[in-house]
Coordinates of C-alpha atoms in Angstrom, one line a residue:
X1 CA 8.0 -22.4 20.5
X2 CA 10.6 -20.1 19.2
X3 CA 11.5 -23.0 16.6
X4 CA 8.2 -23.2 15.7
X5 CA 7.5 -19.3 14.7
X6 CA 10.9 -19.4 12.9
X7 CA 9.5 -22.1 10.7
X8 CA 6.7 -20.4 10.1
X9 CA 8.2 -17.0 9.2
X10 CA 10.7 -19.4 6.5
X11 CA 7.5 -21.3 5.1
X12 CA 5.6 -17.5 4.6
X13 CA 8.7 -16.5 3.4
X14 CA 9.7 -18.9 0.9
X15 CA 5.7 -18.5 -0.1
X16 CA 5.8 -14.8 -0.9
X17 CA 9.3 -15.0 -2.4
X18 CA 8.4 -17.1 -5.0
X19 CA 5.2 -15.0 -5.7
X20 CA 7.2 -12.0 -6.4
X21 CA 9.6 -14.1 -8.5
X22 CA 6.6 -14.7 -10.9
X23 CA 5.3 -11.3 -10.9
X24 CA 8.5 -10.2 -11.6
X25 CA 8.8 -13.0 -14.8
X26 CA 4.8 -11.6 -15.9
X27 CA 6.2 -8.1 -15.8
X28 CA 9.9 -8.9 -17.7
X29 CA 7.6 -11.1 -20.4
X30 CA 5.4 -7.8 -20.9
X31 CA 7.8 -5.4 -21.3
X32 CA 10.3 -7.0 -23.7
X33 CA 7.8 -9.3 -25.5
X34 CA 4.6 -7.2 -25.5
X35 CA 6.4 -4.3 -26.2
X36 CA 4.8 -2.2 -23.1
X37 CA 7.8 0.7 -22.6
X38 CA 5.0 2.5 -20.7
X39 CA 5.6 -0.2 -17.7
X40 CA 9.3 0.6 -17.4
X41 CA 7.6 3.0 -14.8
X42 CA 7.1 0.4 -12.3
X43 CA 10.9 -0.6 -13.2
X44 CA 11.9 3.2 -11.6
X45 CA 9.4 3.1 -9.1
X46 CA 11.6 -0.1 -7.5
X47 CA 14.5 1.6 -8.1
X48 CA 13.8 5.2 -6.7
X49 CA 12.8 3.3 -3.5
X50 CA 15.6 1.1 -3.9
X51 CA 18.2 4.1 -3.6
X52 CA 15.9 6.1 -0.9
X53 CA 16.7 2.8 1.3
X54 CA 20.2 3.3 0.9
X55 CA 20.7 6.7 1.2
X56 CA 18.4 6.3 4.5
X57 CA 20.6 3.5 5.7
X58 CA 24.0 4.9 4.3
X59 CA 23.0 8.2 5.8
X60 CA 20.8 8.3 9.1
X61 CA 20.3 4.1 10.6
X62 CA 21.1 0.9 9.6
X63 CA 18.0 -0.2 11.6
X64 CA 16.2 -2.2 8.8
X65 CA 12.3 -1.4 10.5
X66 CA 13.6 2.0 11.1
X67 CA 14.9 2.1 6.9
X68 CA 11.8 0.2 5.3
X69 CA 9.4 2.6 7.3
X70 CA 11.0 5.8 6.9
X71 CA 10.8 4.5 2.6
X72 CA 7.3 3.8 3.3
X73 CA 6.7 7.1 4.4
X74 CA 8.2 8.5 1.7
X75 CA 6.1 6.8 -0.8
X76 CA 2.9 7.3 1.0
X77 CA 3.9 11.1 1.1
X78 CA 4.9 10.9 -3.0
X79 CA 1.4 8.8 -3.8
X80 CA -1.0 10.8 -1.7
X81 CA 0.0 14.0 -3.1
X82 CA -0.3 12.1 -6.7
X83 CA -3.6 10.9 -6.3
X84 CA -4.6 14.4 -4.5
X85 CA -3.0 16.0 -7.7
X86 CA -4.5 13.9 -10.3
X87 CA -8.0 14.2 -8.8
X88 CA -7.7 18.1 -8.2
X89 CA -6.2 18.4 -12.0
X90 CA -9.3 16.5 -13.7
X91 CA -11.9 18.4 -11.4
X92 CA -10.4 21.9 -12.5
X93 CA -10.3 20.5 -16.5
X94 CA -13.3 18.9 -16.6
X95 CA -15.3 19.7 -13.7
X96 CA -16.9 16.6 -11.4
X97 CA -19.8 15.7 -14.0
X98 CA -18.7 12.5 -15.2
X99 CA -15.7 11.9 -13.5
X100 CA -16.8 9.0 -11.5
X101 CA -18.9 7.2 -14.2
X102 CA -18.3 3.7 -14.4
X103 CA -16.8 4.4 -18.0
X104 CA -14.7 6.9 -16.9
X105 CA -13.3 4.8 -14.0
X106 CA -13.3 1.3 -15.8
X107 CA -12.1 2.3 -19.5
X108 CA -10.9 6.1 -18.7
X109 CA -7.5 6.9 -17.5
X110 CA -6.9 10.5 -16.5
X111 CA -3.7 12.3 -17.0
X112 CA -0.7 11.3 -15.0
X113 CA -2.5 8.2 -13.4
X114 CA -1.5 5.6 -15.8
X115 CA 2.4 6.6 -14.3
X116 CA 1.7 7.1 -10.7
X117 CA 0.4 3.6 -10.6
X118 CA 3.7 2.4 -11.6
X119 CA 5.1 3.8 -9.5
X120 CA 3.8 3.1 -6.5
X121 CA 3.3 -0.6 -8.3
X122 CA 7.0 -0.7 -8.0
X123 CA 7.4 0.2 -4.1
X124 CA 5.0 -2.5 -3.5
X125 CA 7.2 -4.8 -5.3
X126 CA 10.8 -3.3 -3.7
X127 CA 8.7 -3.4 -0.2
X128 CA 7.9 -6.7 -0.4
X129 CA 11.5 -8.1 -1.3
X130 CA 13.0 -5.4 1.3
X131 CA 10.3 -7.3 4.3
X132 CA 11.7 -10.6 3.3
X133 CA 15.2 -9.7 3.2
X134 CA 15.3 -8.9 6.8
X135 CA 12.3 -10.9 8.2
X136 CA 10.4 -7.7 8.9
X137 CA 7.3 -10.2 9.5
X138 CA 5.7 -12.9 11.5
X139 CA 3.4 -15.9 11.5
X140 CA 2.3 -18.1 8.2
X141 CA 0.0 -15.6 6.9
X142 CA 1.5 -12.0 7.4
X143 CA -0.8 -9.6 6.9
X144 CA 1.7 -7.1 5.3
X145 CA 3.0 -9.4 2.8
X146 CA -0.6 -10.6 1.8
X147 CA -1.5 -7.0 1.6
X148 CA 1.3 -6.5 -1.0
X149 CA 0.7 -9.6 -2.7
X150 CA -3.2 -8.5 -3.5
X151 CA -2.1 -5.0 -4.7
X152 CA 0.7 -6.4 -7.0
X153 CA -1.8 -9.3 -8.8
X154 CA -4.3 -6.1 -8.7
X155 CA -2.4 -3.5 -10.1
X156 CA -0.8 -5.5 -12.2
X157 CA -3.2 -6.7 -14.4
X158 CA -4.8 -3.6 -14.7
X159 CA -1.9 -2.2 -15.5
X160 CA -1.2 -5.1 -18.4
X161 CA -5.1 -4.9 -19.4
X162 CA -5.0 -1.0 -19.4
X163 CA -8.6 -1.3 -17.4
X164 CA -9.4 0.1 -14.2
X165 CA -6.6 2.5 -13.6
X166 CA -8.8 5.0 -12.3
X167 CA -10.4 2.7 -10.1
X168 CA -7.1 2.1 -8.4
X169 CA -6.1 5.6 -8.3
X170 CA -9.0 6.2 -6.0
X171 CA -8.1 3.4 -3.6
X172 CA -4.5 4.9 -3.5
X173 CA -6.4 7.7 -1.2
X174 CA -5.6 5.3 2.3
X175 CA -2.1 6.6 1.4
X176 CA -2.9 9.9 3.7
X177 CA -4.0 7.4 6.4
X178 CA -0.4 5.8 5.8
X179 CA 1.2 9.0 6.4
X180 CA 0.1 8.9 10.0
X181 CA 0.9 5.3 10.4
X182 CA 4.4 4.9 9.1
X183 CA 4.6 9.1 11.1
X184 CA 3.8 7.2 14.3
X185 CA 6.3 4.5 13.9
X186 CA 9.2 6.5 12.9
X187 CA 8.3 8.7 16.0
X188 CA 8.1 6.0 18.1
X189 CA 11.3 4.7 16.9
X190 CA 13.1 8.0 17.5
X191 CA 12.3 7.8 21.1
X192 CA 9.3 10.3 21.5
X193 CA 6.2 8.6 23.0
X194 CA 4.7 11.1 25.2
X195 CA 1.2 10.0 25.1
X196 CA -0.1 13.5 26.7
X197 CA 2.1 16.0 24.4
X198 CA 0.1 17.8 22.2
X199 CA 1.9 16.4 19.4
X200 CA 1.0 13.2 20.0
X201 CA -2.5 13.8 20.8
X202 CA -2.7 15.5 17.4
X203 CA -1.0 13.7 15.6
X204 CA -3.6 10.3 16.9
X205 CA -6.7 12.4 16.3
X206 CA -5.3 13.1 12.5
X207 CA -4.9 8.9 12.3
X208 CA -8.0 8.0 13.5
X209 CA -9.8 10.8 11.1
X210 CA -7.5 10.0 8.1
X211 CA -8.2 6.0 9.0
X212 CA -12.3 6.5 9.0
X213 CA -12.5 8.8 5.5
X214 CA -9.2 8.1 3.4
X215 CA -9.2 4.3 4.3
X216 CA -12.5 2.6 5.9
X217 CA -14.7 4.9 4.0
X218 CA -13.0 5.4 0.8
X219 CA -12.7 1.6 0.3
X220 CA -16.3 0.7 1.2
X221 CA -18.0 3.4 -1.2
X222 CA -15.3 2.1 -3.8
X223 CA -16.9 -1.5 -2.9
X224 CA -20.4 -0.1 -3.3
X225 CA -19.7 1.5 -6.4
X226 CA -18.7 -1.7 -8.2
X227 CA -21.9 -3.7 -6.9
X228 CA -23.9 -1.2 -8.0
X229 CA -22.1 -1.2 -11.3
X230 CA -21.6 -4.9 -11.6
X231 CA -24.3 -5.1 -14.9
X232 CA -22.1 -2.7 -16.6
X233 CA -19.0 -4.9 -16.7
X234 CA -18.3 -7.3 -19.2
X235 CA -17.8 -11.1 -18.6
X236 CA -13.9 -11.0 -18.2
X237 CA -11.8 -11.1 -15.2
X238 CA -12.3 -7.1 -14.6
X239 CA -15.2 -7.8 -12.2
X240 CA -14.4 -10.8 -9.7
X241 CA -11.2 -9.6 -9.9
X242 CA -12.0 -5.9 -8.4
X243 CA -14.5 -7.6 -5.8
X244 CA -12.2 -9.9 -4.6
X245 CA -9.2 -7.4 -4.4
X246 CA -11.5 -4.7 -2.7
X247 CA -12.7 -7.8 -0.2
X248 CA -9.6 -8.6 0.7
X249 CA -8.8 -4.6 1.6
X250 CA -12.0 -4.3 3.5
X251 CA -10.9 -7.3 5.6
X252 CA -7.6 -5.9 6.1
X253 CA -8.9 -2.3 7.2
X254 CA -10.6 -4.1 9.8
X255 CA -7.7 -5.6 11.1
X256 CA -6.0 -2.8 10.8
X257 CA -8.2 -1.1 12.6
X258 CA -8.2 -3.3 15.7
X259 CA -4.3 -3.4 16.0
X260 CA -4.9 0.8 15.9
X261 CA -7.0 0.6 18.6
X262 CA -5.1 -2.0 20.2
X263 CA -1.9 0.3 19.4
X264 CA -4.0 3.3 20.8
X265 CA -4.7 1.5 24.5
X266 CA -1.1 0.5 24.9
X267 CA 0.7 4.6 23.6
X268 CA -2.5 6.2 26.0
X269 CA -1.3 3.7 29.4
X270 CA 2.0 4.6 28.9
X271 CA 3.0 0.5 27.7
X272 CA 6.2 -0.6 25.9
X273 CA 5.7 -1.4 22.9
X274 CA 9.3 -2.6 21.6
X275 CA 8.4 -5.6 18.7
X276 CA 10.9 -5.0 15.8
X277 CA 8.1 -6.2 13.0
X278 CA 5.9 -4.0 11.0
X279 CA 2.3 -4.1 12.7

């Protein structure tokens, strides 16, 4: 059995590897073919979280769940207050008249968004190589690294095709939901799993709150807004492209949210829970 799952994790592995090898190739060809400086962005982004793993594991734990989630939280913290910023900004320039028209959020691209998806393009693409390098996943189709995957062919091409971008800015909201999530690992980790301190009742009732409206919600009236606008897109990619990316993240909220409430049961009965891969 346990040479079974071990081949499994090498065939998902070797899988997802060489996906980030061509995304990598599609993003060098860009940049010093095409000319596109502005993606030297997502570049930094893989290097800023690059050097926060470092300092993290130079400085505080070698623990590699303990390093990658502690990185994710950081970049949930840095994106959420992006997209919080970049909404709040346009609302106070512009007011909300407009701002979520279907050309605003197809051909528009508000200030500072263009950059922030960069950079949280490249964490996905340094989180990715950082689960594979230590194995911080099971079975042949890990959610995590399929979640990844999605975002990077998703981001991506908007990012080449300069279409979209505010679309995506608006699904980067479920990073306040991931606040609380990678919060409850790292606390967890650290040793405090008091299911009746007020902490930690607090802390669930902001997950479960930020899960339903930042995550759940956000994503399905995202969904809904681009069936309802489905006439106004052309006959490119743009389209299937968003459906099938925003599918795929509905599917995986679900999932997520039965491993929370799964994850909820076991912290409130007082069960270990002592796995050393990312839920």
């Amino acid at each position: 059995m346990a040479r079974m799952v071990q081949n499994e994790n090498k065939a998902a592995g070797a899988f997802f590897f060489a996906t980030l090898v061509l995304w990598l190739l599609s993003l060098s060809f860009e940049i010093v073919f095409n000319k596109r400086n502005e993606l030297l962005c997502v570049i930094a982004g893989c290097c800023f979280f690059q050097t926060a793993n470092w300092v993290i594991r130079f400085r505080f734990s070698k623990d590699p769940l303990f390093v990658n989630t502690s990185v994710s939280l950081l970049h949930s913290f840095i994106i959420s207050s992006s997209v919080v910023f970049i909404l709040v900004n346009q609302w106070l320039k512009n007011g909300s008249n407009g701002m979520f028209e279907h050309s605003q959020l197809f051909g528009g691209t508000w200030p500072w968004a263009y950059p922030a998806l960069c950079f949280s393009c490249g964490y996905f693409a340094y989180d990715q190589w950082d689960m594979l390098h230590y194995r911080l996943y099971n079975g042949w189709i890990p959610a995590i690294l399929l979640h990844h995957l999605i975002l990077l062919i998703c981001f991506s091409l908007a990012l080449y095709r300069n279409v979209t971008i505010n679309y995506l800015i608006l699904t980067l909201i479920c990073e306040l939901h991931s606040i609380f999530l990678h919060v409850r690992k790292v606390r967890r980790m650290a040793g405090l799993r008091d299911a009746n301190s007020t902490i930690v009742r607090a802390e669930w009732v902001l997950n479960w709150v930020a899960f339903i409206l930042a995550r759940f919600v956000s994503h399905v009236l995202i969904t809904v807004k681009l069936l309802r606008d489905r006439h106004k897109f052309g006959k490119g990619i743009e389209l299937p492209l968003a459906l099938f990316g925003m599918v795929g993240m509905n599917l995986l909220n679900v999932f997520l949210g039965i491993d929370l409430f799964h994850a909820f049961k076991r912290e409130i009965s007082s069960q270990p829970n002592s796995h050393h891969h990312r839920e």
